[in-house]
Amino acid sequence: MLPIHMVLVDDDDVSDFEVLYRACRNKAYIIAYKILKNESLAEECVSEVFFSVAKNFKKVNNLTSYEKQKYVVISVRNRAFNILSKEKNNNSNVPYEDDIYFNDKDYYEFSYDQWVCCIRKLNKTDRDILYLV
């Protein structure tokens, strides 16, 4: 992820950003993981924070080394709590069950020719999806 963030930083500050990134990324990941208890969410959190730091690196670079690390840690903690609250509020994690959506009686009411006719009416993308299933 470092090369993506480096594009946002001025050429003069690239080495300073790289030092900050290498010094803080593991600690930031550990903090995010302790809060989120999910590897991918923790990685996403750390990436978002360093993206934000890279966009505002002119301001962040004026801080002392300790203040920079403190800034990253606090940002990761806050971002992790924001992600956690969004995950808790997200009610779209409904388990998918085939028997809810598939009614055998309706399936057998169609003949083979009717199915072919319906499938031919679909656009190419939708037909390809059915082919993959």
Coordinates of C-alpha atoms in Angstrom, one line a residue:
M1 CA 0.0 0.0 0.0
L2 CA 2.9 2.3 0.5
P3 CA 3.3 3.2 -3.2
I4 CA -0.3 4.3 -3.5
H5 CA 0.1 6.7 -0.6
M6 CA 3.5 8.0 -1.8
V7 CA 1.7 9.5 -4.9
L8 CA -0.2 11.9 -2.6
V9 CA 2.9 13.1 -0.9
D10 CA 5.2 15.8 -2.3
D11 CA 8.6 14.7 -3.6
D12 CA 10.3 16.5 -0.8
D13 CA 8.4 14.7 1.9
V14 CA 8.4 11.1 0.5
S15 CA 11.2 9.9 2.7
D16 CA 9.7 11.4 5.8
F17 CA 6.3 9.8 5.0
E18 CA 8.0 6.4 4.4
V19 CA 9.8 6.6 7.8
L20 CA 6.5 7.4 9.5
Y21 CA 4.7 4.6 7.6
R22 CA 7.3 2.0 8.5
A23 CA 7.4 3.2 12.1
C24 CA 3.7 3.2 12.7
R25 CA 2.0 0.6 10.4
N26 CA 2.4 -2.4 12.7
K27 CA 1.3 -0.6 15.8
A28 CA -1.6 0.9 13.9
Y29 CA -2.7 -2.5 12.7
I30 CA -2.5 -4.0 16.2
I31 CA -4.6 -1.2 17.6
A32 CA -7.2 -1.5 14.8
Y33 CA -7.3 -5.3 15.1
K34 CA -7.8 -5.2 18.9
I35 CA -10.9 -2.9 18.4
L36 CA -12.3 -4.5 15.2
K37 CA -11.3 -8.2 15.7
N38 CA -11.2 -8.6 12.0
E39 CA -8.1 -8.7 9.8
S40 CA -9.6 -7.2 6.7
L41 CA -11.4 -4.4 8.5
A42 CA -8.2 -3.6 10.5
E43 CA -6.2 -3.4 7.2
E44 CA -8.8 -1.2 5.7
C45 CA -8.8 1.1 8.7
V46 CA -5.0 1.5 8.7
S47 CA -5.0 2.1 4.9
E48 CA -7.7 4.8 5.3
V49 CA -5.7 6.5 8.0
F50 CA -2.5 6.5 6.1
F51 CA -4.4 7.7 3.0
S52 CA -5.7 10.6 5.1
V53 CA -2.2 11.3 6.6
A54 CA -0.7 11.3 3.1
K55 CA -3.3 13.8 1.8
N56 CA -2.5 16.2 4.7
F57 CA 1.2 15.4 5.1
K58 CA 2.3 19.0 4.9
K59 CA 0.5 19.7 8.2
V60 CA 1.4 16.4 9.8
N61 CA 5.1 16.7 8.9
N62 CA 5.4 19.9 11.0
L63 CA 4.8 17.8 14.1
T64 CA 7.5 16.2 16.2
S65 CA 8.2 12.5 15.7
Y66 CA 6.4 11.6 18.8
E67 CA 3.4 13.8 17.9
K68 CA 3.2 12.2 14.4
Q69 CA 3.0 8.7 16.0
K70 CA 0.5 9.9 18.5
Y71 CA -1.6 11.4 15.6
V72 CA -1.5 8.2 13.7
V73 CA -2.5 6.1 16.8
I74 CA -5.4 8.4 17.7
S75 CA -6.6 8.5 14.1
V76 CA -6.5 4.7 13.8
R77 CA -8.4 4.3 17.1
N78 CA -11.1 6.8 16.1
R79 CA -11.4 5.4 12.6
A80 CA -11.6 1.8 14.0
F81 CA -14.4 2.9 16.3
N82 CA -16.2 4.6 13.4
I83 CA -15.9 1.4 11.3
L84 CA -17.1 -0.7 14.3
S85 CA -20.2 1.4 14.8
K86 CA -21.0 1.2 11.1
E87 CA -20.6 -2.6 11.2
K88 CA -23.0 -2.8 14.2
N89 CA -25.6 -0.6 12.5
N90 CA -25.4 -2.6 9.3
N91 CA -28.3 -5.0 9.3
S92 CA -27.7 -6.3 5.8
N93 CA -26.0 -9.4 7.1
V94 CA -29.1 -11.5 6.6
P95 CA -28.1 -15.2 5.9
Y96 CA -29.2 -16.4 2.4
E97 CA -31.3 -19.4 2.4
D98 CA -32.4 -21.0 -0.9
D99 CA -35.6 -22.4 0.3
I100 CA -37.0 -18.9 1.1
Y101 CA -36.7 -17.8 -2.5
F102 CA -37.2 -21.0 -4.4
N103 CA -40.6 -22.5 -4.6
D104 CA -40.6 -25.9 -6.3
K105 CA -44.3 -25.7 -7.4
D106 CA -43.7 -22.6 -9.5
Y107 CA -40.6 -24.2 -11.1
Y108 CA -42.5 -27.2 -12.4
E109 CA -45.3 -25.1 -13.8
F110 CA -43.0 -23.9 -16.7
S111 CA -42.1 -26.2 -19.5
Y112 CA -38.7 -26.3 -21.1
D113 CA -39.8 -24.1 -24.0
Q114 CA -41.2 -21.5 -21.7
W115 CA -37.8 -21.3 -19.8
V116 CA -36.0 -21.0 -23.1
C117 CA -38.3 -18.2 -24.2
C118 CA -37.8 -16.3 -21.0
I119 CA -34.0 -16.7 -21.1
R120 CA -33.9 -15.5 -24.7
K121 CA -35.6 -12.3 -23.6
L122 CA -32.8 -11.5 -21.2
N123 CA -29.9 -9.3 -22.3
K124 CA -26.5 -10.9 -23.0
T125 CA -25.0 -10.1 -19.6
D126 CA -27.9 -11.7 -17.7
R127 CA -27.8 -14.8 -19.9
D128 CA -24.1 -15.1 -19.3
I129 CA -24.7 -15.0 -15.5
L130 CA -27.3 -17.8 -15.8
Y131 CA -24.8 -19.8 -17.9
L132 CA -22.3 -19.5 -15.1
V133 CA -24.7 -20.7 -12.5

